[in-house]
């Protein structure tokens, strides 16, 4: 027999029951909303590998450092010896999350190495181990995200899969991955560029004696508008007005870094015939003085005068051979546009100076002098006698995104 249950009208719900029902409804609505709402997007890592001009090494044979960023697995960098390193300058503070390396003959050997990043005062290791020994392609090595301006591979030779070891460190490709720029969080130029072995000369102070900022003060120093982090947070702005204070040996003002040694406590002074000395600067000219629109962005100096400089004159970017009296030695480009980033590079050794523009060798200067040092920033080639107005609105300005010096 079928039974029919009569539906009895529900009585008034108790307060407790009402609260439970309301909570259930809220939970349900929230669950539905979470399904309908778009998922929160997380920024994907991007490749931030620098160009060949920003890749250097402690040693190499004919297989040069820049080969690891040429997208060609038939070329390589090779450096012999325990501790041989390969460094990639990122050009600005960036968030790095992983590095990919492709080992030469990587399916027959395991490279033994460390991956390190520059923490502002020293190198920190984020990976210490071996490659897989199973592939010649890229292998990814991830670590907790770090903020840095440069990374490096430190090699300790290799172990053959078939047995035996070797002292060579060889890579065919390297890729750096992360979140790109530092997000504008840097307050001081030393947080964007490694300024450990530099001092800054400003266009302020007393006549013939401009202000100099040395370490350790330089590590936490900025002054607007002459020496500060740019608005994007990925470079350092250098500005020198035509009416700025000059050094006793020059009639032109500057906001410029001068190379130092011993953690910034002593002046750098090296010989063009002993060792190899390399400067790599990634920068942009962003403003030129009026009437005489000339500005120096990087140079080599000896004990008394400049030897060679990268100088913009209007739209013509020259490299000079001041040592031999040629102020327009090489024309890098005749159509430079303000704000365009480029990489200037000097390699000095064996009585020669090689000058590169965006990785291309422009020429070689014969030079065997000593007492040398590098400089970078904004050295305005105009003053109140040849440019007007004679005030702070008339200036030369650069932005430097990467700065690396190596001596070997």
Short mmCIF file of C-alpha atoms in Angstrom, two decimals:
data_model
loop_
_atom_site.label_atom_id
_atom_site.label_comp_id
_atom_site.label_asym_id
_atom_site.label_seq_id
_atom_site.Cartn_x
_atom_site.Cartn_y
_atom_site.Cartn_z
CA UNK A 1 0.00 0.00 0.00
CA UNK A 2 1.30 3.42 -0.96
CA UNK A 3 1.49 5.89 1.79
CA UNK A 4 1.13 9.58 1.28
CA UNK A 5 2.92 11.79 3.77
CA UNK A 6 1.15 14.99 4.47
CA UNK A 7 3.32 18.08 4.26
CA UNK A 8 3.12 19.97 7.44
CA UNK A 9 3.72 23.68 7.35
CA UNK A 10 7.07 24.49 8.82
CA UNK A 11 7.10 26.36 12.02
CA UNK A 12 9.17 29.45 12.67
CA UNK A 13 12.92 28.73 12.24
CA UNK A 14 15.08 29.08 15.30
CA UNK A 15 17.80 31.77 15.33
CA UNK A 16 20.47 29.06 15.22
CA UNK A 17 18.89 27.45 12.21
CA UNK A 18 18.55 30.78 10.45
CA UNK A 19 22.24 31.47 10.97
CA UNK A 20 23.18 28.04 9.57
CA UNK A 21 21.00 28.54 6.50
CA UNK A 22 22.38 32.02 5.92
CA UNK A 23 25.95 30.74 6.25
CA UNK A 24 25.24 27.97 3.77
CA UNK A 25 23.78 30.44 1.28
CA UNK A 26 26.75 32.78 1.64
CA UNK A 27 29.14 29.87 1.11
CA UNK A 28 27.22 28.76 -1.96
CA UNK A 29 27.12 32.25 -3.43
CA UNK A 30 30.82 32.70 -2.77
CA UNK A 31 31.55 29.39 -4.43
CA UNK A 32 29.53 30.32 -7.50
CA UNK A 33 31.18 33.73 -7.63
CA UNK A 34 34.60 32.14 -7.49
CA UNK A 35 33.69 29.99 -10.49
CA UNK A 36 32.38 32.92 -12.47
CA UNK A 37 35.10 35.40 -11.57
CA UNK A 38 38.23 35.43 -13.76
CA UNK A 39 41.27 33.81 -12.20
CA UNK A 40 43.93 36.17 -10.88
CA UNK A 41 46.70 36.39 -13.47
CA UNK A 42 50.28 35.90 -12.36
CA UNK A 43 53.01 37.41 -14.48
CA UNK A 44 54.86 34.75 -16.43
CA UNK A 45 58.64 34.71 -16.38
CA UNK A 46 60.30 36.22 -19.43
CA UNK A 47 63.75 35.77 -20.87
CA UNK A 48 66.06 38.61 -19.84
CA UNK A 49 69.28 37.28 -21.35
CA UNK A 50 71.60 40.18 -22.31
CA UNK A 51 73.32 40.63 -25.67
CA UNK A 52 76.82 39.34 -26.44
CA UNK A 53 78.44 42.64 -25.48
CA UNK A 54 77.37 42.13 -21.86
CA UNK A 55 78.79 38.60 -21.57
CA UNK A 56 82.33 38.28 -20.23
CA UNK A 57 84.52 35.51 -18.85
CA UNK A 58 87.58 35.07 -16.69
CA UNK A 59 89.22 33.05 -19.45
CA UNK A 60 88.51 31.53 -22.84
CA UNK A 61 90.21 30.00 -25.85
CA UNK A 62 89.03 30.88 -29.36
CA UNK A 63 85.50 29.99 -28.22
CA UNK A 64 84.52 33.39 -26.83
CA UNK A 65 81.93 34.28 -24.13
CA UNK A 66 79.43 35.93 -26.50
CA UNK A 67 78.86 32.60 -28.23
CA UNK A 68 76.53 31.47 -25.43
CA UNK A 69 73.86 34.01 -26.44
CA UNK A 70 73.94 33.61 -30.23
CA UNK A 71 71.15 30.98 -30.47
CA UNK A 72 73.63 28.67 -32.19
CA UNK A 73 74.31 25.30 -30.60
CA UNK A 74 77.34 24.70 -32.84
CA UNK A 75 79.28 27.56 -31.18
CA UNK A 76 80.36 27.65 -27.55
CA UNK A 77 82.32 29.32 -24.76
CA UNK A 78 85.20 27.29 -23.36
CA UNK A 79 87.30 28.25 -20.35
CA UNK A 80 89.93 25.99 -18.83
CA UNK A 81 90.53 25.55 -15.12
CA UNK A 82 88.77 25.11 -11.80
CA UNK A 83 86.81 28.29 -11.05
CA UNK A 84 86.68 29.64 -14.61
CA UNK A 85 83.60 31.86 -14.78
CA UNK A 86 81.17 33.23 -17.35
CA UNK A 87 79.31 36.42 -16.38
CA UNK A 88 76.13 37.95 -17.81
CA UNK A 89 75.44 41.60 -17.00
CA UNK A 90 71.68 42.23 -17.08
CA UNK A 91 72.05 45.97 -17.59
CA UNK A 92 69.71 46.85 -14.69
CA UNK A 93 68.31 45.37 -11.50
CA UNK A 94 66.06 42.44 -12.40
CA UNK A 95 64.21 39.62 -10.68
CA UNK A 96 65.84 36.33 -11.70
CA UNK A 97 64.07 33.03 -11.08
CA UNK A 98 65.98 30.47 -13.14
CA UNK A 99 68.89 30.03 -15.50
CA UNK A 100 69.09 27.62 -18.41
CA UNK A 101 72.39 26.20 -19.64
CA UNK A 102 73.26 23.93 -22.54
CA UNK A 103 76.42 21.90 -21.98
CA UNK A 104 78.83 21.20 -24.82
CA UNK A 105 78.76 17.40 -25.38
CA UNK A 106 76.18 17.38 -22.60
CA UNK A 107 74.96 13.87 -23.42
CA UNK A 108 78.42 12.43 -22.74
CA UNK A 109 79.52 14.49 -19.74
CA UNK A 110 78.22 16.16 -16.59
CA UNK A 111 79.48 19.69 -15.97
CA UNK A 112 80.28 20.49 -12.34
CA UNK A 113 79.39 24.10 -11.59
CA UNK A 114 77.77 26.79 -9.47
CA UNK A 115 75.26 29.46 -10.45
CA UNK A 116 75.70 32.75 -8.60
CA UNK A 117 74.19 36.23 -8.46
CA UNK A 118 75.65 39.56 -7.32
CA UNK A 119 74.00 40.71 -4.07
CA UNK A 120 75.49 44.20 -4.19
CA UNK A 121 78.70 43.44 -2.33
CA UNK A 122 79.59 39.81 -3.08
CA UNK A 123 78.58 36.71 -5.05
CA UNK A 124 75.89 34.42 -3.62
CA UNK A 125 75.43 30.84 -4.79
CA UNK A 126 71.93 29.66 -5.75
CA UNK A 127 72.89 26.33 -7.33
CA UNK A 128 75.81 23.99 -6.67
CA UNK A 129 75.81 20.70 -8.54
CA UNK A 130 76.03 19.03 -11.94
CA UNK A 131 74.25 18.94 -15.26
CA UNK A 132 72.30 15.77 -16.10
CA UNK A 133 74.70 14.23 -18.60
CA UNK A 134 71.77 13.26 -20.80
CA UNK A 135 71.26 16.19 -23.21
CA UNK A 136 73.02 18.79 -25.30
CA UNK A 137 69.95 21.03 -25.04
CA UNK A 138 69.03 23.60 -22.43
CA UNK A 139 68.56 22.43 -18.84
CA UNK A 140 66.71 24.67 -16.39
CA UNK A 141 67.98 25.36 -12.89
CA UNK A 142 65.41 27.15 -10.70
CA UNK A 143 65.87 28.87 -7.35
CA UNK A 144 64.15 31.34 -5.04
CA UNK A 145 63.73 34.64 -6.92
CA UNK A 146 66.57 37.11 -6.41
CA UNK A 147 67.05 40.78 -7.27
CA UNK A 148 70.35 41.35 -9.04
CA UNK A 149 72.21 43.15 -11.81
CA UNK A 150 74.34 40.22 -12.95
CA UNK A 151 74.69 36.46 -12.74
CA UNK A 152 77.51 34.05 -13.46
CA UNK A 153 78.39 30.42 -14.09
CA UNK A 154 81.42 29.18 -12.13
CA UNK A 155 82.83 25.99 -13.65
CA UNK A 156 84.70 23.17 -11.94
CA UNK A 157 85.34 20.98 -14.97
CA UNK A 158 83.36 17.91 -15.96
CA UNK A 159 82.84 14.21 -15.29
CA UNK A 160 82.56 11.86 -18.30
CA UNK A 161 79.64 9.44 -18.31
CA UNK A 162 82.09 6.74 -19.41
CA UNK A 163 84.49 7.59 -16.58
CA UNK A 164 87.23 10.15 -16.17
CA UNK A 165 87.27 13.90 -15.64
CA UNK A 166 88.40 17.08 -17.38
CA UNK A 167 89.21 20.69 -16.50
CA UNK A 168 87.44 22.45 -19.39
CA UNK A 169 84.18 24.34 -18.83
CA UNK A 170 82.18 24.55 -22.06
CA UNK A 171 78.65 25.84 -22.70
CA UNK A 172 76.86 26.28 -26.02
CA UNK A 173 73.96 28.44 -24.79
CA UNK A 174 72.84 30.26 -21.62
CA UNK A 175 69.46 31.88 -20.94
CA UNK A 176 68.49 34.04 -17.96
CA UNK A 177 64.81 34.10 -16.99
CA UNK A 178 62.87 36.27 -14.57
CA UNK A 179 60.50 39.18 -14.16
CA UNK A 180 62.55 41.85 -15.90
CA UNK A 181 63.03 45.30 -14.33
CA UNK A 182 63.33 45.93 -10.64
CA UNK A 183 59.90 47.52 -10.44
CA UNK A 184 61.10 50.98 -9.48
CA UNK A 185 61.92 50.00 -5.90
CA UNK A 186 65.56 51.12 -5.94
CA UNK A 187 66.28 54.33 -4.04
CA UNK A 188 69.98 54.69 -4.76
CA UNK A 189 72.04 54.28 -7.95
CA UNK A 190 74.17 51.65 -6.19
CA UNK A 191 71.06 49.46 -6.03
CA UNK A 192 70.84 49.52 -9.84
CA UNK A 193 74.53 49.47 -10.81
CA UNK A 194 77.43 47.76 -9.06
CA UNK A 195 79.34 50.80 -7.80
CA UNK A 196 81.68 48.98 -5.44
CA UNK A 197 84.78 50.18 -7.27
CA UNK A 198 83.68 53.64 -8.41
CA UNK A 199 83.43 57.19 -7.16
CA UNK A 200 81.04 59.88 -8.44
CA UNK A 201 82.04 63.43 -9.39
CA UNK A 202 79.17 65.93 -9.34
CA UNK A 203 78.74 69.34 -11.03
CA UNK A 204 78.39 70.94 -7.58
CA UNK A 205 80.81 72.23 -4.96
CA UNK A 206 83.32 75.06 -5.09
CA UNK A 207 85.13 76.40 -8.16
CA UNK A 208 87.77 73.92 -9.34
CA UNK A 209 86.79 71.48 -6.59
CA UNK A 210 83.56 69.64 -7.45
CA UNK A 211 81.82 67.36 -4.98
CA UNK A 212 83.10 63.77 -4.93
CA UNK A 213 81.14 60.88 -3.43
CA UNK A 214 83.20 57.82 -2.53
CA UNK A 215 82.48 54.50 -0.88
CA UNK A 216 81.00 53.72 1.57
CA UNK A 217 78.83 56.87 1.24
CA UNK A 218 78.20 56.12 -2.44
CA UNK A 219 76.30 52.93 -1.55
CA UNK A 220 73.39 54.95 -0.15
CA UNK A 221 73.72 58.23 -2.04
CA UNK A 222 71.53 60.00 -4.59
CA UNK A 223 71.01 63.65 -5.50
CA UNK A 224 68.27 64.91 -7.79
CA UNK A 225 68.69 65.66 -10.68
CA UNK A 226 72.42 65.05 -11.04
CA UNK A 227 72.76 61.44 -9.88
CA UNK A 228 69.67 59.39 -9.18
CA UNK A 229 67.65 56.31 -10.13
CA UNK A 230 65.60 57.07 -13.22
CA UNK A 231 61.80 57.16 -13.13
CA UNK A 232 61.50 53.63 -14.55
CA UNK A 233 63.75 52.24 -11.82
CA UNK A 234 65.95 50.41 -14.34
CA UNK A 235 68.82 52.85 -14.81
CA UNK A 236 70.80 55.72 -13.32
CA UNK A 237 70.38 59.31 -14.48
CA UNK A 238 73.52 61.45 -14.80
CA UNK A 239 73.03 65.20 -15.45
CA UNK A 240 75.55 68.04 -15.79
CA UNK A 241 74.32 71.61 -16.52
CA UNK A 242 76.49 73.99 -18.54
CA UNK A 243 76.92 76.23 -15.48
CA UNK A 244 78.04 73.36 -13.26
CA UNK A 245 81.25 73.28 -11.24
CA UNK A 246 84.22 71.85 -13.13
CA UNK A 247 87.43 70.13 -12.09
CA UNK A 248 90.67 72.13 -12.09
CA UNK A 249 91.81 70.33 -15.24
CA UNK A 250 88.67 70.89 -17.34
CA UNK A 251 86.38 73.73 -18.39
CA UNK A 252 83.41 71.39 -18.77
CA UNK A 253 81.05 70.09 -16.05
CA UNK A 254 80.36 66.46 -15.36
CA UNK A 255 78.27 64.00 -13.41
CA UNK A 256 80.53 61.04 -13.95
CA UNK A 257 81.82 57.88 -12.35
CA UNK A 258 85.57 57.32 -12.03
CA UNK A 259 86.97 53.78 -11.72
CA UNK A 260 88.45 52.84 -8.33
CA UNK A 261 89.92 49.72 -6.70
CA UNK A 262 89.97 48.06 -3.24
CA UNK A 263 86.21 48.51 -2.70
CA UNK A 264 86.35 52.13 -3.79
CA UNK A 265 89.16 53.23 -1.48
CA UNK A 266 91.95 53.76 -4.05
CA UNK A 267 92.21 55.16 -7.57
CA UNK A 268 92.39 52.58 -10.34
CA UNK A 269 95.56 52.79 -12.42
CA UNK A 270 96.42 50.09 -14.96
CA UNK A 271 98.68 49.61 -17.95
CA UNK A 272 97.64 48.97 -21.54
CA UNK A 273 100.50 46.49 -21.92
CA UNK A 274 99.84 44.31 -18.86
CA UNK A 275 96.69 42.18 -18.61
CA UNK A 276 93.34 42.75 -20.32
CA UNK A 277 90.98 45.52 -19.18
CA UNK A 278 87.35 45.66 -20.31
CA UNK A 279 84.58 48.22 -19.89
CA UNK A 280 80.99 47.50 -20.99
CA UNK A 281 78.41 50.29 -20.65
CA UNK A 282 74.77 50.06 -21.69
CA UNK A 283 73.38 53.58 -21.79
CA UNK A 284 71.31 56.19 -23.61
CA UNK A 285 71.91 59.89 -24.23
CA UNK A 286 68.70 61.58 -23.13
CA UNK A 287 69.41 65.35 -23.33
CA UNK A 288 72.01 67.55 -25.00
CA UNK A 289 73.12 71.11 -24.19
CA UNK A 290 71.97 73.88 -26.51
CA UNK A 291 74.14 75.60 -29.14
CA UNK A 292 76.96 73.09 -28.62
CA UNK A 293 75.09 69.75 -28.34
CA UNK A 294 78.11 67.62 -27.38
CA UNK A 295 78.17 65.03 -24.62
CA UNK A 296 80.56 62.23 -23.56
CA UNK A 297 79.05 59.01 -22.18
CA UNK A 298 82.11 56.79 -21.56
CA UNK A 299 85.88 57.13 -21.76
CA UNK A 300 89.35 55.87 -21.00
CA UNK A 301 91.57 58.33 -19.18
CA UNK A 302 95.23 58.29 -18.20
CA UNK A 303 96.96 60.30 -15.50
CA UNK A 304 96.45 63.61 -17.29
CA UNK A 305 93.96 63.43 -20.18
CA UNK A 306 91.36 61.38 -22.01
CA UNK A 307 92.67 58.71 -24.39
CA UNK A 308 89.41 57.82 -26.15
CA UNK A 309 85.73 58.63 -25.55
CA UNK A 310 82.24 57.87 -26.85
CA UNK A 311 80.92 61.35 -27.69
CA UNK A 312 77.56 62.38 -29.17
CA UNK A 313 77.54 65.54 -31.29
CA UNK A 314 73.94 66.22 -32.27
CA UNK A 315 72.99 62.98 -34.03
CA UNK A 316 76.56 61.85 -34.75
CA UNK A 317 77.98 59.37 -32.25
CA UNK A 318 81.76 59.22 -32.48
CA UNK A 319 84.54 57.26 -30.85
CA UNK A 320 87.62 59.45 -30.55
CA UNK A 321 91.31 58.65 -30.68
CA UNK A 322 92.37 61.61 -28.59
CA UNK A 323 95.77 60.01 -27.95
CA UNK A 324 96.63 60.48 -31.64
CA UNK A 325 94.70 63.76 -31.96
CA UNK A 326 91.73 62.37 -33.93
CA UNK A 327 88.53 63.69 -32.36
CA UNK A 328 86.33 62.01 -35.00
CA UNK A 329 88.21 58.72 -35.33
CA UNK A 330 85.21 56.40 -35.87
CA UNK A 331 81.56 57.23 -36.56
CA UNK A 332 79.38 54.71 -34.75
CA UNK A 333 76.16 56.17 -36.19
CA UNK A 334 75.09 59.39 -37.90
CA UNK A 335 71.43 59.10 -36.92
CA UNK A 336 71.40 58.68 -33.16
CA UNK A 337 68.04 59.50 -31.55
CA UNK A 338 67.91 60.63 -27.93
CA UNK A 339 66.75 57.87 -25.61
CA UNK A 340 68.10 55.03 -27.74
CA UNK A 341 69.96 52.44 -25.70
CA UNK A 342 73.30 51.21 -26.98
CA UNK A 343 76.27 49.27 -25.66
CA UNK A 344 79.75 50.80 -25.66
CA UNK A 345 82.69 48.52 -25.03
CA UNK A 346 86.45 48.98 -24.68
CA UNK A 347 88.92 46.10 -24.49
CA UNK A 348 92.49 47.14 -23.65
CA UNK A 349 95.52 44.87 -23.74
CA UNK A 350 98.74 44.12 -25.57
CA UNK A 351 99.30 47.77 -26.41
CA UNK A 352 95.93 48.13 -28.13
CA UNK A 353 92.49 49.57 -27.44
CA UNK A 354 89.59 47.89 -29.23
CA UNK A 355 86.34 49.89 -29.39
CA UNK A 356 82.97 48.22 -29.96
CA UNK A 357 79.51 49.65 -30.64
CA UNK A 358 76.56 47.27 -30.04
CA UNK A 359 78.94 44.33 -30.29
CA UNK A 360 80.60 45.42 -33.54
CA UNK A 361 84.31 46.23 -33.56
CA UNK A 362 84.77 49.78 -34.84
CA UNK A 363 88.56 49.82 -34.80
CA UNK A 364 91.79 49.40 -32.89
CA UNK A 365 93.98 52.14 -31.39
CA UNK A 366 97.68 51.56 -30.81
CA UNK A 367 98.34 52.63 -27.22
CA UNK A 368 100.81 51.44 -24.58
CA UNK A 369 100.37 53.99 -21.80
CA UNK A 370 99.90 53.41 -18.08
CA UNK A 371 98.01 55.13 -15.25
CA UNK A 372 94.71 54.38 -16.99
CA UNK A 373 91.16 54.14 -15.67
CA UNK A 374 87.60 53.99 -17.02
CA UNK A 375 84.88 56.64 -16.65
CA UNK A 376 81.14 56.63 -17.42
CA UNK A 377 78.22 59.04 -16.98
CA UNK A 378 77.54 62.50 -18.42
CA UNK A 379 80.52 64.72 -19.26
CA UNK A 380 78.92 67.80 -20.86
CA UNK A 381 81.12 69.30 -23.59
CA UNK A 382 79.63 72.79 -23.27
CA UNK A 383 79.76 75.65 -20.78
CA UNK A 384 78.53 79.20 -20.33
CA UNK A 385 81.11 80.55 -22.79
CA UNK A 386 79.77 78.58 -25.75
CA UNK A 387 76.20 77.63 -24.82
CA UNK A 388 73.15 79.48 -23.59
CA UNK A 389 71.15 79.92 -21.47
CA UNK A 390 73.74 79.79 -18.73
CA UNK A 391 71.59 78.02 -16.15
CA UNK A 392 70.49 74.61 -14.93
CA UNK A 393 67.83 74.22 -17.65
CA UNK A 394 70.63 73.78 -20.19
CA UNK A 395 72.38 70.45 -19.60
CA UNK A 396 73.71 67.14 -20.87
CA UNK A 397 72.15 63.94 -19.55
CA UNK A 398 72.59 60.19 -19.90
CA UNK A 399 70.92 57.15 -18.39
CA UNK A 400 73.14 54.16 -17.66
CA UNK A 401 71.47 50.74 -17.51
CA UNK A 402 74.48 48.47 -17.21
CA UNK A 403 78.10 48.97 -16.16
CA UNK A 404 80.75 46.24 -15.97
CA UNK A 405 84.53 46.38 -15.62
CA UNK A 406 86.79 43.33 -15.67
CA UNK A 407 90.56 43.01 -15.36
CA UNK A 408 92.37 39.78 -16.16
#
